[in-house]
Structure formats: C-alpha cells, structure tokens
Short mmCIF file of C-alpha atoms in Angstrom, two decimals:
data_model
loop_
_atom_site.label_atom_id
_atom_site.label_comp_id
_atom_site.label_asym_id
_atom_site.label_seq_id
_atom_site.Cartn_x
_atom_site.Cartn_y
_atom_site.Cartn_z
CA MET A 22 3.97 13.25 -18.63
CA LYS A 23 6.27 13.80 -15.81
CA VAL A 24 5.42 12.13 -12.46
CA GLY A 25 6.91 12.45 -8.94
CA VAL A 26 6.63 9.43 -6.50
CA LEU A 27 7.32 10.25 -2.94
CA GLY A 28 8.50 7.35 -0.91
CA ALA A 29 10.87 4.87 -2.27
CA GLY A 30 9.51 1.74 -0.12
CA THR A 31 7.59 -1.26 -1.40
CA MET A 32 4.69 0.75 -2.74
CA GLY A 33 6.56 3.81 -3.82
CA HIS A 34 9.19 1.93 -6.07
CA GLY A 35 6.35 -0.26 -7.30
CA ILE A 36 4.37 2.73 -8.42
CA ALA A 37 7.39 4.33 -10.02
CA GLN A 38 8.13 0.99 -11.92
CA VAL A 39 4.70 0.71 -13.52
CA THR A 40 4.56 4.45 -14.23
CA ALA A 41 7.81 4.34 -16.11
CA MET A 42 6.94 1.09 -17.82
CA ALA A 43 3.92 3.03 -19.16
CA GLY A 44 6.34 5.66 -20.88
CA HIS A 45 6.19 8.43 -18.19
CA GLU A 46 9.22 10.21 -16.84
CA VAL A 47 9.52 9.40 -13.18
CA THR A 48 11.28 11.05 -10.17
CA LEU A 49 11.62 8.74 -7.35
CA ARG A 50 12.13 10.76 -3.97
CA ASP A 51 12.89 9.70 -0.39
CA ILE A 52 14.52 11.41 2.56
CA GLU A 53 17.82 9.37 2.43
CA ARG A 54 19.90 8.48 -0.53
CA GLU A 55 20.12 4.99 0.63
CA PHE A 56 16.37 4.66 0.45
CA VAL A 57 16.18 5.85 -3.04
CA ASP A 58 19.00 3.69 -4.25
CA ASN A 59 17.35 0.58 -2.68
CA GLY A 60 14.17 1.48 -4.34
CA ILE A 61 15.73 1.71 -7.69
CA GLU A 62 17.67 -1.67 -7.21
CA SER A 63 14.29 -3.25 -6.45
CA ILE A 64 12.82 -2.06 -9.62
CA ALA A 65 15.84 -3.25 -11.53
CA ALA A 66 15.51 -6.73 -9.92
CA ASN A 67 11.84 -6.94 -10.64
CA LEU A 68 12.48 -6.03 -14.41
CA GLN A 69 15.20 -8.50 -14.55
CA GLY A 70 12.78 -11.17 -13.32
CA GLY A 71 10.37 -10.08 -15.96
CA VAL A 72 13.06 -10.47 -18.69
CA GLU A 73 13.74 -13.98 -17.35
CA ARG A 74 10.00 -14.88 -17.37
CA ASP A 75 9.87 -13.41 -21.01
CA LYS A 76 7.34 -10.80 -19.70
CA LEU A 77 9.50 -8.07 -21.22
CA THR A 78 12.69 -7.72 -23.23
CA ALA A 79 16.03 -6.62 -22.10
CA ALA A 80 15.72 -3.48 -24.14
CA GLU A 81 12.31 -2.60 -22.61
CA LYS A 82 14.01 -3.15 -19.06
CA GLU A 83 16.81 -0.61 -19.91
CA ALA A 84 14.25 1.89 -21.32
CA THR A 85 12.14 1.77 -18.19
CA LEU A 86 15.16 2.30 -16.10
CA ASP A 87 16.24 5.18 -18.27
CA ARG A 88 13.09 7.01 -17.40
CA ILE A 89 13.49 6.56 -13.71
CA SER A 90 15.57 9.04 -11.71
CA GLY A 91 16.13 9.26 -7.95
CA THR A 92 16.54 12.18 -5.64
CA THR A 93 16.27 13.27 -1.94
CA ASP A 94 15.32 16.87 -2.96
CA LEU A 95 11.45 17.43 -2.82
CA GLU A 96 11.46 20.38 -5.36
CA ALA A 97 13.49 18.43 -7.90
CA ALA A 98 10.97 15.43 -7.72
CA VAL A 99 7.95 17.42 -8.15
CA GLY A 100 8.69 21.08 -9.48
CA ASP A 101 7.79 20.12 -13.01
CA ALA A 102 5.63 17.24 -12.29
CA ASP A 103 2.17 16.83 -13.97
CA MET A 104 1.32 14.47 -11.19
CA VAL A 105 2.77 13.58 -7.85
CA VAL A 106 1.75 10.30 -6.03
CA GLU A 107 2.76 10.27 -2.40
CA ALA A 108 3.64 6.77 -0.86
CA VAL A 109 4.92 8.09 2.50
CA PRO A 110 4.27 6.29 5.90
CA GLU A 111 0.53 5.79 6.65
CA GLU A 112 0.22 8.55 9.28
CA MET A 113 -2.19 11.42 8.77
CA ASP A 114 0.03 14.32 9.84
CA ILE A 115 2.87 13.00 7.53
CA LYS A 116 0.40 12.81 4.62
CA ARG A 117 -1.11 16.36 5.14
CA LYS A 118 2.30 17.89 5.59
CA THR A 119 3.51 16.09 2.38
CA PHE A 120 0.51 17.42 0.38
CA ALA A 121 0.88 20.91 1.72
CA ASP A 122 4.71 20.91 0.95
CA VAL A 123 4.14 19.63 -2.51
CA GLU A 124 1.34 22.23 -3.31
CA ALA A 125 3.89 24.89 -2.47
CA LEU A 126 6.26 23.70 -5.23
CA VAL A 127 3.96 22.53 -8.15
CA SER A 128 1.99 24.29 -10.79
CA ASP A 129 -1.69 25.10 -10.37
CA ASP A 130 -2.73 22.27 -12.66
CA THR A 131 -0.51 19.54 -11.05
CA ILE A 132 -2.63 16.55 -9.64
CA ILE A 133 -1.63 15.41 -6.07
CA ALA A 134 -2.52 11.87 -5.34
CA SER A 135 -2.26 9.69 -2.18
CA ASN A 136 -1.55 6.11 -2.02
CA THR A 137 -3.09 5.52 1.30
CA SER A 138 -4.94 2.35 2.04
CA SER A 139 -7.18 3.37 4.68
CA LEU A 140 -6.88 7.33 5.62
CA SER A 141 -9.45 9.80 4.75
CA LEU A 142 -8.62 11.42 1.42
CA THR A 143 -11.09 14.08 2.35
CA GLU A 144 -9.06 15.11 5.54
CA ILE A 145 -5.67 14.74 3.70
CA ALA A 146 -7.05 16.92 0.64
CA SER A 147 -8.02 19.48 3.15
CA ALA A 148 -4.33 20.40 3.81
CA LEU A 149 -4.33 21.99 0.24
CA SER A 150 -5.53 25.41 -0.74
CA GLU A 151 -6.74 23.97 -3.96
CA PRO A 152 -8.18 20.54 -2.71
CA THR A 153 -10.04 19.80 -5.92
CA ARG A 154 -6.78 18.66 -7.23
CA ALA A 155 -6.36 15.79 -4.79
CA ILE A 156 -7.34 12.30 -5.46
CA GLY A 157 -6.57 8.63 -3.96
CA LEU A 158 -4.81 6.02 -6.02
CA HIS A 159 -4.80 2.95 -3.80
CA PHE A 160 -2.30 0.48 -5.46
CA PHE A 161 -1.95 -3.16 -4.33
CA ASN A 162 1.26 -5.10 -3.50
CA PRO A 163 3.02 -6.14 -5.51
CA VAL A 164 2.27 -3.18 -7.72
CA HIS A 165 4.04 -4.62 -10.95
CA ILE A 166 1.79 -7.73 -10.73
CA MET A 167 -1.51 -6.62 -9.15
CA LYS A 168 -4.13 -5.07 -11.62
CA LEU A 169 -6.41 -3.08 -9.38
CA VAL A 170 -6.03 0.49 -8.37
CA GLU A 171 -8.91 2.00 -6.22
CA ILE A 172 -9.57 5.53 -7.17
CA VAL A 173 -10.61 7.14 -4.07
CA VAL A 174 -12.86 10.34 -4.39
CA PRO A 175 -12.56 12.89 -1.71
CA GLU A 176 -15.45 15.05 -1.02
CA GLN A 177 -13.61 18.04 -2.75
CA ALA A 178 -12.45 16.57 -5.91
CA ASP A 179 -13.96 17.73 -9.11
CA ARG A 180 -14.79 15.52 -12.09
CA GLU A 181 -11.78 16.62 -14.10
CA THR A 182 -9.40 15.28 -11.45
CA VAL A 183 -11.35 12.03 -11.36
CA ASP A 184 -11.25 11.65 -15.11
CA PHE A 185 -7.59 12.42 -15.06
CA ALA A 186 -7.07 9.65 -12.66
CA ASP A 187 -9.06 7.19 -14.66
CA GLU A 188 -7.09 7.99 -17.76
CA PHE A 189 -3.81 7.58 -15.94
CA VAL A 190 -4.71 4.19 -14.39
CA GLU A 191 -5.84 2.81 -17.65
CA GLY A 192 -2.66 4.19 -19.15
CA ILE A 193 -0.53 2.19 -16.97
CA ASP A 194 -2.43 -0.91 -17.70
CA LYS A 195 -4.18 -1.24 -14.53
CA VAL A 196 -7.92 -1.41 -13.67
CA GLY A 197 -9.45 1.30 -11.81
CA VAL A 198 -12.57 1.23 -9.46
CA GLU A 199 -14.04 4.41 -8.25
CA VAL A 200 -14.83 4.51 -4.58
CA ARG A 201 -16.32 7.28 -2.39
CA ASP A 202 -13.94 8.29 0.42
CA SER A 203 -15.14 6.30 3.58
CA PRO A 204 -13.29 4.31 6.24
CA GLY A 205 -11.36 1.65 4.71
CA PHE A 206 -12.58 2.42 1.29
CA ALA A 207 -13.82 -0.98 -0.41
CA SER A 208 -10.65 -3.10 -0.51
CA SER A 209 -9.10 -2.43 2.81
CA ARG A 210 -12.48 -2.83 4.70
CA LEU A 211 -13.29 -6.15 3.26
CA GLY A 212 -9.64 -7.43 3.21
CA VAL A 213 -9.19 -6.41 6.77
CA ALA A 214 -12.62 -7.81 7.94
CA LEU A 215 -11.27 -11.28 6.53
CA GLY A 216 -7.87 -11.04 8.05
CA VAL A 217 -9.06 -10.06 11.55
CA GLU A 218 -11.40 -12.99 11.69
CA ALA A 219 -8.62 -15.27 10.57
CA VAL A 220 -6.56 -13.82 13.49
CA ARG A 221 -9.34 -14.52 15.92
CA MET A 222 -9.71 -18.20 14.81
CA LEU A 223 -5.99 -18.46 15.62
CA GLN A 224 -6.60 -16.90 18.98
CA GLU A 225 -9.58 -19.31 19.54
CA GLY A 226 -7.59 -22.42 18.45
CA VAL A 227 -9.96 -23.12 15.52
CA ALA A 228 -7.12 -23.98 13.17
CA SER A 229 -3.43 -23.46 12.54
CA PRO A 230 -2.12 -20.71 10.25
CA ARG A 231 -1.37 -22.99 7.43
CA ASP A 232 -4.82 -24.62 7.45
CA ILE A 233 -6.64 -21.38 7.71
CA ASP A 234 -4.61 -20.08 4.73
CA ALA A 235 -5.29 -23.27 2.96
CA ALA A 236 -8.98 -23.19 3.36
CA MET A 237 -9.17 -19.78 1.73
CA GLU A 238 -6.70 -20.58 -1.12
CA LEU A 239 -8.18 -23.92 -2.02
CA GLY A 240 -11.78 -23.21 -1.09
CA TYR A 241 -12.26 -19.71 -2.47
CA ASN A 242 -9.32 -19.55 -5.01
CA HIS A 243 -7.63 -16.86 -3.04
CA PRO A 244 -3.92 -16.43 -4.42
CA MET A 245 -2.62 -16.05 -0.73
CA GLY A 246 -4.29 -16.86 2.66
CA PRO A 247 -5.40 -14.18 5.19
CA ILE A 248 -2.63 -14.89 7.80
CA GLU A 249 0.00 -15.07 5.34
CA LEU A 250 -1.07 -11.84 3.67
CA GLY A 251 -1.15 -10.08 7.17
CA ASP A 252 2.61 -11.02 7.42
CA VAL A 253 3.32 -9.71 3.84
CA VAL A 254 1.53 -6.42 4.56
CA GLY A 255 3.01 -5.98 7.93
CA LEU A 256 1.19 -6.91 11.20
CA ASP A 257 1.93 -3.20 12.34
CA VAL A 258 0.16 -1.97 9.33
CA ARG A 259 -2.81 -4.31 9.90
CA LEU A 260 -3.09 -3.14 13.46
CA ASP A 261 -2.96 0.37 12.50
CA ILE A 262 -5.66 -0.03 9.94
CA LEU A 263 -7.91 -1.95 12.56
CA GLU A 264 -7.58 0.85 15.17
CA HIS A 265 -8.65 3.36 12.56
CA LEU A 266 -11.54 1.42 11.36
CA ARG A 267 -12.70 0.45 14.98
CA GLU A 268 -12.72 4.27 15.80
CA GLU A 269 -14.64 5.02 12.64
CA LEU A 270 -16.96 2.03 12.27
CA GLY A 271 -17.21 0.30 15.64
CA GLU A 272 -16.29 -2.67 17.53
CA ARG A 273 -16.36 -5.33 14.91
CA PHE A 274 -12.87 -4.17 13.86
CA ARG A 275 -11.41 -4.53 17.42
CA PRO A 276 -7.93 -5.81 17.05
CA PRO A 277 -7.38 -9.34 18.66
CA GLN A 278 -5.04 -9.40 21.59
CA ILE A 279 -2.63 -11.89 19.78
CA LEU A 280 -2.04 -9.26 17.15
CA ARG A 281 -1.25 -6.68 19.69
CA ARG A 282 1.18 -8.89 21.23
CA LYS A 283 2.89 -9.70 18.05
CA VAL A 284 3.40 -5.86 17.22
CA ARG A 285 4.63 -5.17 20.83
CA ALA A 286 7.20 -8.02 20.27
CA GLY A 287 8.37 -6.53 17.08
CA LYS A 288 7.19 -9.65 15.12
CA LEU A 289 5.79 -7.76 12.38
CA GLY A 290 5.86 -10.27 9.53
CA LYS A 291 7.90 -10.87 6.55
CA LYS A 292 9.95 -7.67 7.02
CA THR A 293 11.22 -8.70 10.38
CA GLY A 294 11.77 -12.35 9.64
CA GLU A 295 8.70 -13.56 11.84
CA GLY A 296 5.11 -12.73 12.31
CA PHE A 297 2.64 -15.55 12.51
CA TYR A 298 4.93 -17.37 10.05
CA VAL A 299 8.88 -17.57 10.27
CA TRP A 300 10.48 -16.16 7.16
CA GLU A 301 13.95 -16.47 5.57
CA ASP A 302 14.94 -14.87 2.30
CA GLY A 303 11.42 -13.75 1.64
CA GLU A 304 9.95 -17.39 2.03
CA ILE A 305 7.82 -19.12 4.79
CA VAL A 306 10.12 -21.74 6.51
CA GLY A 307 7.97 -22.28 9.68
CA VAL A 308 5.10 -21.31 11.81
CA SER A 309 5.64 -18.91 14.90
CA GLY A 310 4.50 -20.25 18.21
CA GLU A 311 1.80 -22.52 19.12
CA TYR A 312 -1.98 -21.70 18.51
CA ASP A 313 -3.95 -23.83 21.09
CA GLY A 314 -6.66 -21.61 21.74
CA ASN A 315 -4.98 -19.99 24.91
CA GLU A 316 -3.76 -16.78 23.41
CA GLY A 317 -5.84 -14.42 25.42
CA ASP A 318 -8.94 -12.42 24.93
CA ASP A 319 -9.62 -9.27 22.97
CA GLU A 320 -8.80 -6.00 24.66
#
C-alpha cells in the first residue's frame, strides 16, 4: 500500500525505512527540503550498514530506497495514501493541526496514525471529523532495530482501525502490543519512571552515571542504562514527558532539578554533544560534570 510519513527526523525516517523494507511505497515529508534529504541519507546509511553486516543484500537496499520518495508538499505526501503516520514534534497543538490538515486531503478510509510517545491519542483524534480512523503507532528508537510497536487505542477508535494497525505492524516485522490510551501508555510510563529515579540518584550522589548504567545493563540485562538512554532520547524530551505525566498522574513524576538545569543550559544529550555524558561522533567520550550529591533539590 501507499504510506505517507510526516517528519523526517530520527523517528520519521526510521518508520519510513521499515515500512519501505516491508514492500510499501513511502512518501517522506518534512517542512524543509534539507530535512527530507537528511532523512533519506540516514535511511541509506542504515541500509548500507545492514549490507555490511549481511543483514540484507545490496539489491534489497536499492529496492527499499526505490520505494521511498521525499517531498515538502503535504498533499503530495498524503493525497493517495492508504495510511499516514505523523512523527512531528511532540506538542499537542502541532499534532492536532497535522491530523486536521491530513484529514482534509485524504480519502474517507485512510487511517491516520500518530507516533506520539506520551500525548493523549484521544485528544489528538478529536481534531478529526471522523476520529474512528485514528490510532497510535508508538515506535521505538532505533526503529530499524527495535521490535516493539505500541498500538495505542484512543477512545474513538473502532475495531476495524485497530485490526488494520495490528496487521500493518505484523507486516513490517514488528511486534505490536495493544494499550489503552492513558498517560504515558505502558512503555513511556515505565521507562520514564526508571529514568527519573536514575537522575534522582545522580542528584543525591548515590553513584556515578557510568555505575548506575552498568547496574542496569549487567544486573538486569538492559541493553542501555537509564542515564545513557536519557541522553539518546534527549533530555528535553524526557523533561516534557515528565511534566506531562506529573500533571496527569501526580508528584511521583516531578522532574529533578538537575534535569531542568541541563535543559536550560542546552545540554540535551547526544544530539547537542553533551547531556549527562559528553558525546563525540555519536559515542560517549566522557561524563559531564561532577555528581557529588550537591546538585540541588527538586522544585
């Protein structure tokens, strides 16, 4: 089928890649041509890495890229799509406007999905005149490696939409879990709870970032520790999710002051070169600052 993916950033281009690898025609759209081109270049680099690791052939790489086109024009991206997946910034107003703009351009039976990791699908879907077509497809980073997709069911969704999402996720070789629309869904709520406690431990001087991460990697077989994962996701994203969950679920999700200070300083993690770790060329090269228990109290 034909799939429009809106947003060519980390999540968007990853969704476009796995969708095209499964045989679907994909149009990747962003607001600037540079963003689109960068997204497609990232897809090509991921695929080449797969070729070098013997995960796919050169012919499969080229066939996947041939199924991906890029545009800055919304109508060109979604006009004839069977499904649209938005991966735009994690802000309610932007997502609601995107849903409404898409609905005005697509056919009556086009499914409209959101990749939101924490915002209410029910509220996003309410921007549609036909909200039964809305569904959440929460992919995980890096999309081409992580197997899980949370299928988030808003209050308005009908069973046909959910079944469509189930079949799509299975068809792109992912494992779907259905969750009811609730704050943080399942994965974000649990993941953020672990991450915020790890940051509190830093603030209290319990252990260093490396030791906290090693405890979870070696003791619980996590592929990445919670401090490193926060840097990879983006400390600004983590802060926004915590603020949302605090509003919805209470003070146990209060963001630690040390996290607020990192974000205010523009130290957002891997994408800025420094968060709780120092990063160069996508790799950790050091630890940012000293964690001696004097980082301040929560606000």
